[in-house]
XYZ file of C-alpha atoms in Angstrom:
442
model
C 139.589 -7.051 -107.720
C 143.015 -5.781 -106.398
C 145.690 -6.717 -108.687
C 148.810 -8.230 -107.070
C 152.131 -7.053 -108.684
C 155.761 -8.507 -108.189
C 158.510 -5.841 -107.933
C 160.434 -7.775 -110.813
C 156.890 -6.737 -113.065
C 156.972 -3.023 -111.809
C 160.016 -2.891 -114.794
C 157.763 -3.624 -117.417
C 155.215 -1.276 -116.145
C 157.847 2.085 -116.294
C 159.516 0.399 -119.787
C 157.437 2.805 -121.815
C 157.773 5.799 -119.941
C 160.311 8.218 -120.656
C 161.980 8.241 -117.602
C 165.816 9.248 -117.888
C 166.483 7.851 -114.289
C 165.137 4.172 -115.013
C 167.272 3.915 -118.394
C 168.536 0.421 -118.242
C 167.423 -0.195 -114.315
C 166.054 -3.651 -113.955
C 164.174 -3.898 -110.715
C 164.760 -7.024 -108.869
C 164.264 -8.829 -105.727
C 160.585 -10.690 -105.234
C 160.000 -11.874 -101.776
C 158.609 -14.852 -100.781
C 158.007 -15.740 -97.026
C 158.250 -19.657 -95.766
C 156.538 -19.489 -92.815
C 156.746 -23.578 -92.618
C 157.676 -24.839 -89.621
C 156.926 -21.988 -87.176
C 154.533 -22.267 -84.283
C 151.444 -20.232 -83.420
C 151.333 -17.291 -81.146
C 154.233 -15.199 -80.779
C 157.392 -16.575 -82.167
C 161.039 -15.065 -81.904
C 162.248 -16.745 -85.140
C 158.990 -15.709 -86.896
C 159.868 -12.007 -85.571
C 163.270 -12.111 -86.698
C 162.196 -13.327 -90.289
C 159.577 -10.479 -90.442
C 162.441 -7.987 -89.325
C 164.708 -9.189 -92.212
C 162.182 -9.178 -94.831
C 160.868 -5.439 -94.238
C 164.311 -4.060 -94.090
C 164.644 -5.746 -97.723
C 161.480 -4.139 -98.579
C 162.428 -0.690 -97.354
C 165.760 -1.164 -99.591
C 163.436 -1.957 -102.692
C 161.108 1.131 -101.893
C 164.254 3.466 -101.115
C 165.676 2.153 -105.092
C 162.381 3.213 -106.366
C 162.216 6.562 -104.693
C 165.476 7.033 -105.761
C 164.778 6.518 -109.422
C 161.765 8.840 -109.398
C 164.062 11.529 -107.873
C 163.448 11.771 -104.354
C 166.836 10.229 -102.809
C 166.650 8.295 -99.710
C 169.407 6.923 -97.691
C 169.042 3.757 -96.048
C 171.335 2.368 -92.833
C 173.746 5.096 -91.788
C 173.031 8.803 -91.548
C 173.796 10.727 -94.792
C 177.080 12.621 -94.064
C 176.511 16.544 -94.539
C 172.850 16.565 -93.311
C 173.280 18.052 -89.999
C 170.039 17.602 -87.989
C 168.716 14.975 -90.450
C 167.088 11.905 -88.715
C 169.210 8.555 -89.220
C 169.136 7.229 -92.698
C 167.026 10.170 -94.228
C 168.868 12.144 -96.826
C 169.455 15.939 -97.204
C 166.324 16.340 -99.518
C 164.033 14.679 -96.673
C 165.526 16.502 -93.746
C 163.525 19.167 -91.936
C 163.289 22.423 -93.979
C 165.067 25.425 -92.396
C 162.410 28.314 -92.434
C 163.202 31.920 -92.753
C 162.868 34.226 -89.314
C 159.264 34.569 -88.372
C 157.305 38.022 -88.716
C 158.056 39.265 -84.974
C 154.573 39.404 -82.652
C 153.862 42.327 -80.536
C 151.302 42.266 -77.866
C 150.330 45.702 -76.189
C 148.530 45.652 -72.696
C 145.847 47.648 -72.674
C 142.422 48.730 -70.787
C 139.147 47.993 -72.572
C 137.622 50.771 -73.464
C 134.603 50.733 -71.935
C 136.200 50.136 -68.649
C 136.224 53.560 -67.226
C 135.464 52.895 -63.531
C 137.687 51.751 -60.701
C 136.225 49.577 -58.237
C 135.926 51.265 -54.809
C 138.708 50.673 -52.126
C 137.255 49.712 -48.706
C 139.611 49.324 -45.698
C 138.628 46.804 -42.859
C 140.311 47.382 -39.363
C 141.725 50.307 -37.719
C 145.133 50.001 -36.281
C 146.565 52.165 -33.739
C 147.508 55.249 -36.269
C 143.785 55.229 -37.200
C 142.412 55.084 -33.664
C 141.930 51.519 -33.277
C 143.805 48.497 -31.989
C 144.403 46.247 -35.204
C 147.614 44.799 -35.675
C 146.775 45.412 -39.824
C 144.456 46.788 -41.861
C 142.930 45.035 -44.802
C 142.174 46.243 -48.111
C 139.584 45.587 -50.458
C 138.407 46.815 -54.254
C 140.514 49.143 -56.188
C 140.552 46.945 -59.398
C 140.101 48.875 -62.847
C 139.722 45.471 -64.823
C 138.446 41.805 -63.870
C 140.687 40.191 -61.538
C 144.047 38.305 -62.720
C 143.937 39.956 -66.368
C 146.841 41.824 -67.755
C 144.681 44.776 -68.453
C 145.539 46.360 -65.368
C 147.156 45.171 -62.197
C 144.951 44.531 -58.955
C 145.853 46.682 -56.103
C 145.011 44.473 -53.436
C 144.932 40.396 -53.252
C 142.074 38.686 -52.367
C 141.606 38.239 -48.284
C 140.119 35.275 -46.247
C 138.159 35.207 -43.268
C 137.597 32.449 -41.097
C 134.187 31.912 -39.383
C 133.921 31.537 -35.307
C 130.775 30.812 -33.776
C 129.563 32.024 -30.263
C 128.117 28.633 -29.555
C 129.053 25.133 -30.116
C 126.922 23.797 -33.012
C 126.781 20.898 -35.313
C 129.542 20.934 -38.023
C 130.608 18.814 -41.070
C 133.014 16.066 -39.686
C 135.739 17.298 -41.946
C 135.197 21.136 -40.409
C 134.646 20.102 -36.861
C 137.589 17.831 -36.220
C 139.990 20.770 -36.794
C 137.974 23.295 -34.066
C 136.517 20.584 -31.608
C 138.684 21.368 -28.828
C 137.996 25.023 -29.103
C 134.380 25.324 -30.064
C 133.273 26.240 -26.306
C 135.193 29.400 -26.471
C 135.069 32.104 -29.148
C 138.073 33.646 -28.449
C 140.055 30.655 -28.589
C 138.895 29.947 -31.681
C 139.386 33.064 -33.238
C 143.032 32.742 -32.253
C 143.483 29.190 -33.509
C 142.047 30.428 -36.926
C 144.877 33.391 -36.788
C 147.778 31.640 -35.369
C 147.483 28.031 -36.802
C 145.208 28.516 -39.746
C 146.641 32.001 -40.950
C 143.572 33.862 -41.050
C 143.722 37.227 -42.733
C 140.527 38.161 -40.762
C 137.979 36.588 -38.304
C 134.071 36.250 -38.820
C 132.378 36.152 -35.547
C 128.789 34.428 -35.684
C 126.331 35.647 -32.755
C 124.004 32.719 -33.904
C 122.895 32.096 -30.161
C 120.897 35.444 -30.254
C 118.631 33.638 -32.423
C 115.068 33.752 -30.212
C 114.916 30.041 -31.464
C 118.086 28.974 -30.315
C 119.619 30.265 -26.896
C 117.701 33.847 -27.410
C 121.063 35.533 -26.389
C 120.585 39.391 -25.529
C 122.284 41.994 -27.412
C 124.206 42.865 -24.435
C 125.619 39.426 -23.621
C 126.625 38.796 -27.313
C 128.555 42.006 -27.407
C 130.836 40.601 -24.673
C 131.621 37.683 -27.083
C 132.353 40.387 -29.833
C 134.819 42.015 -26.994
C 136.628 38.727 -26.000
C 137.106 38.227 -29.849
C 138.696 41.296 -30.177
C 140.891 40.910 -27.170
C 142.004 37.218 -28.791
C 143.222 38.351 -31.911
C 144.542 41.747 -33.374
C 143.346 41.098 -36.850
C 140.556 42.712 -38.439
C 137.186 41.455 -37.703
C 133.432 40.966 -39.184
C 130.296 40.383 -37.117
C 127.411 38.738 -38.179
C 124.092 38.011 -36.300
C 122.119 35.057 -36.201
C 119.922 35.935 -39.485
C 116.694 36.515 -37.578
C 115.406 39.814 -38.891
C 113.606 40.964 -35.986
C 116.480 40.776 -33.635
C 119.458 41.212 -36.157
C 119.408 45.049 -36.252
C 119.230 45.495 -32.039
C 122.332 42.706 -31.921
C 124.358 44.351 -34.469
C 124.219 47.964 -33.345
C 125.214 46.610 -29.828
C 127.920 44.716 -31.210
C 129.273 47.805 -33.659
C 128.931 50.346 -30.030
C 131.260 47.959 -27.919
C 133.709 47.769 -31.152
C 133.602 51.448 -31.493
C 136.713 52.673 -33.410
C 138.120 48.876 -34.627
C 136.313 49.439 -38.090
C 134.404 46.017 -38.299
C 132.628 44.699 -41.020
C 129.026 44.586 -39.615
C 127.021 41.877 -41.379
C 125.053 42.494 -42.744
C 122.319 45.100 -43.911
C 119.501 43.731 -46.361
C 116.272 44.673 -47.665
C 114.305 42.326 -45.699
C 115.301 44.062 -42.140
C 115.798 47.434 -40.584
C 118.961 48.309 -42.331
C 118.419 51.751 -41.491
C 119.250 50.985 -38.014
C 122.346 48.823 -39.015
C 123.662 51.693 -41.165
C 123.277 54.241 -38.453
C 125.006 52.177 -35.977
C 127.953 51.545 -38.274
C 128.764 54.889 -39.356
C 128.128 56.222 -35.665
C 130.671 53.930 -34.506
C 133.242 53.842 -37.278
C 132.481 50.462 -38.908
C 131.954 49.100 -42.541
C 128.664 47.485 -43.658
C 127.963 44.501 -45.478
C 125.147 45.063 -48.184
C 123.616 41.651 -48.777
C 121.258 40.832 -51.236
C 119.821 37.278 -53.119
C 121.353 36.868 -56.308
C 119.521 39.982 -57.757
C 121.671 42.559 -59.539
C 118.685 44.735 -59.192
C 118.044 44.554 -56.145
C 121.547 44.904 -54.735
C 121.738 48.199 -56.821
C 118.239 49.145 -54.904
C 119.849 48.624 -51.311
C 123.225 50.099 -52.367
C 121.353 53.127 -52.856
C 119.399 53.565 -49.682
C 122.363 53.058 -47.811
C 124.320 56.226 -49.705
C 121.330 58.194 -50.171
C 118.946 57.630 -46.972
C 121.440 56.565 -44.589
C 124.617 58.295 -45.697
C 126.777 55.675 -45.560
C 129.980 56.765 -47.188
C 131.201 54.975 -50.348
C 134.509 53.486 -48.577
C 132.560 52.031 -46.210
C 130.313 49.789 -48.286
C 130.966 45.939 -49.183
C 128.712 43.741 -51.184
C 127.417 40.327 -50.354
C 125.511 39.305 -53.698
C 124.866 35.575 -52.142
C 127.087 32.512 -53.251
C 125.459 29.313 -54.333
C 127.699 26.505 -54.059
C 129.059 24.263 -56.661
C 126.281 21.912 -57.836
C 123.488 24.195 -56.149
C 123.694 27.365 -58.146
C 127.201 28.204 -58.410
C 126.795 29.271 -62.356
C 124.182 31.520 -61.422
C 126.021 33.082 -58.320
C 129.195 33.133 -60.675
C 127.218 35.177 -63.486
C 125.638 37.551 -61.246
C 128.799 38.626 -59.434
C 130.144 38.778 -63.050
C 127.758 41.088 -64.179
C 127.782 43.106 -61.120
C 131.268 43.718 -61.656
C 131.338 44.326 -65.347
C 128.837 46.932 -64.818
C 130.409 48.824 -62.179
C 133.705 48.863 -64.524
C 131.684 50.423 -67.157
C 130.075 53.172 -65.348
C 127.319 51.979 -62.905
C 128.132 54.008 -59.853
C 125.526 52.167 -57.509
C 127.812 48.874 -58.106
C 131.410 49.992 -57.624
C 132.154 48.248 -54.172
C 134.127 45.527 -53.274
C 132.435 41.832 -53.192
C 132.444 39.211 -50.633
C 131.488 35.755 -50.831
C 129.672 33.175 -48.074
C 132.057 30.473 -49.459
C 131.093 28.349 -46.583
C 128.002 27.861 -48.100
C 129.691 25.018 -50.034
C 129.381 22.899 -47.054
C 125.793 23.028 -47.404
C 125.918 20.832 -50.548
C 125.428 17.068 -49.258
C 128.148 15.883 -51.726
C 130.748 18.077 -49.517
C 129.961 16.238 -46.154
C 127.719 12.870 -46.577
C 129.981 9.693 -46.497
C 128.703 8.521 -50.111
C 125.827 8.890 -52.210
C 122.474 7.743 -51.221
C 121.654 6.451 -54.414
C 123.087 2.663 -54.496
C 123.714 2.875 -58.389
C 125.602 5.956 -57.990
C 129.312 5.992 -58.975
C 131.988 6.127 -55.487
C 131.995 9.996 -54.121
C 135.588 9.151 -52.641
C 136.808 10.291 -49.148
C 134.629 13.202 -47.805
C 137.578 14.572 -46.017
C 139.084 15.483 -49.302
C 135.797 16.169 -51.158
C 134.343 18.446 -48.827
C 137.659 21.134 -48.907
C 137.306 20.301 -52.791
C 133.782 21.453 -52.496
C 134.743 24.840 -50.427
C 137.804 25.378 -52.553
C 136.219 25.325 -55.914
C 133.344 27.597 -55.026
C 135.769 29.860 -53.737
C 138.124 29.869 -56.893
C 135.140 30.177 -59.350
C 134.001 33.231 -57.710
C 137.333 34.747 -57.619
C 137.232 34.987 -61.178
C 134.196 36.526 -61.421
C 135.459 39.498 -59.210
C 135.102 38.786 -55.455
C 137.531 40.109 -53.151
C 136.768 38.685 -49.751
C 136.155 35.082 -48.929
C 134.023 33.768 -45.388
C 135.191 30.096 -45.266
C 135.674 27.665 -42.568
C 137.946 24.840 -43.465
C 141.642 25.337 -43.256
C 142.559 23.069 -45.721
C 140.403 24.984 -48.103
C 141.525 28.404 -46.620
C 145.359 27.399 -47.381
C 144.715 26.106 -50.976
C 142.450 29.306 -51.755
C 145.208 31.954 -50.495
C 147.983 29.927 -52.349
C 146.642 29.886 -55.602
C 145.141 33.223 -55.361
C 148.104 34.986 -54.328
C 150.081 33.304 -57.145
C 147.438 34.901 -59.714
C 148.181 38.086 -57.818
C 151.541 37.682 -58.391
C 153.074 37.354 -54.896
C 153.096 34.845 -52.329
C 153.687 36.423 -48.879
C 154.382 33.144 -46.871
C 156.267 30.016 -47.088
C 153.969 27.171 -48.753
C 152.104 25.782 -45.732
C 151.967 22.141 -44.761
C 148.203 21.062 -44.808
C 148.635 17.434 -44.856
C 147.872 17.478 -40.926
C 144.570 19.059 -41.574
C 142.816 16.962 -43.643
C 142.670 13.528 -41.545
C 141.508 11.303 -44.390
C 142.863 7.906 -44.461
C 143.349 6.959 -48.044
């Protein structure tokens, strides 16, 4: 059982102790609170009474502390104690420390990172024999991105998608392009002039035999239209049909001769040799696409270089992008492993990387109005959720070492470019007002 001790009894407790500061000292001032006549709940009189009695307690304990050699001032600040809190004696003021030992941090390359990533240009200006207004440079890194170990020679680039026919898109995306979806040239122009695209990717999806089966010759006319509409570098993609894509991409490469486009793409499940031959013959770069398999990426790169004689400065890798919630962690790990292996000397992987960041729109969470599960939490407005899904997918892979992002939503493009350019160390343009691109009534 706890023993209650009155303040006055403490004098007797210390009387047999040889404490010089307590000689002849009597501790007085027992406290008794009379709470009679006070109402329940919060009572201003009670609050005032407790405050007064607590102040008395503080004085008693301060006197005790002084008796034991620890001076504590009560009330006004103690004179001559600079920096001391009000009512605290110099003995308890914050101690002054001696100067800390200076710390030194040297930025240096990691010893194992001996290789530099191949620098690959996209787009030929008039000086290079083409008609592009600028040339985009990818790669050239000597370290992982945004690290102090080595500066990034070239910033991340974004290419915005254009399609050669009207198609179903997520509402949040479609509302930005509905007025130009029947005209690929105007679509490309809007992406450059309004949405600040670094590049344009024209997808010739109508060539698929199961869609419109557009001929390679007619598809090539769309490529010419886009080249005339904008002067930024372009990437040219097929429909994904492994039988027809080689023929379509070869014809597109021919009509775009000298422009140094990015031909997308060569893969192990189609006639990559035909695509590579056209790319080299007509002065283009080639996208080496594999499906989340580093060994397959090595194999395809090796075949492009050794069997098809594609120069190293014309190869860009696409190791496949799995979106947030649908394998992004695996895509991140695969890209990071590829980049680390390249920096540590694997010559079959020392190439820039491209991400199909638009795959984020394949995730149902990016475009559905709400969860199909009644017991699920509120997902929030899809007009915000969709772009965020694309942004997080892209930024994650940027950290893994990705150089080029294929994207769709203008808000996603603006945010990703702003963040990556900030991390890179330079903002090339004034902040863009994206408020009118979202369209959510929140």
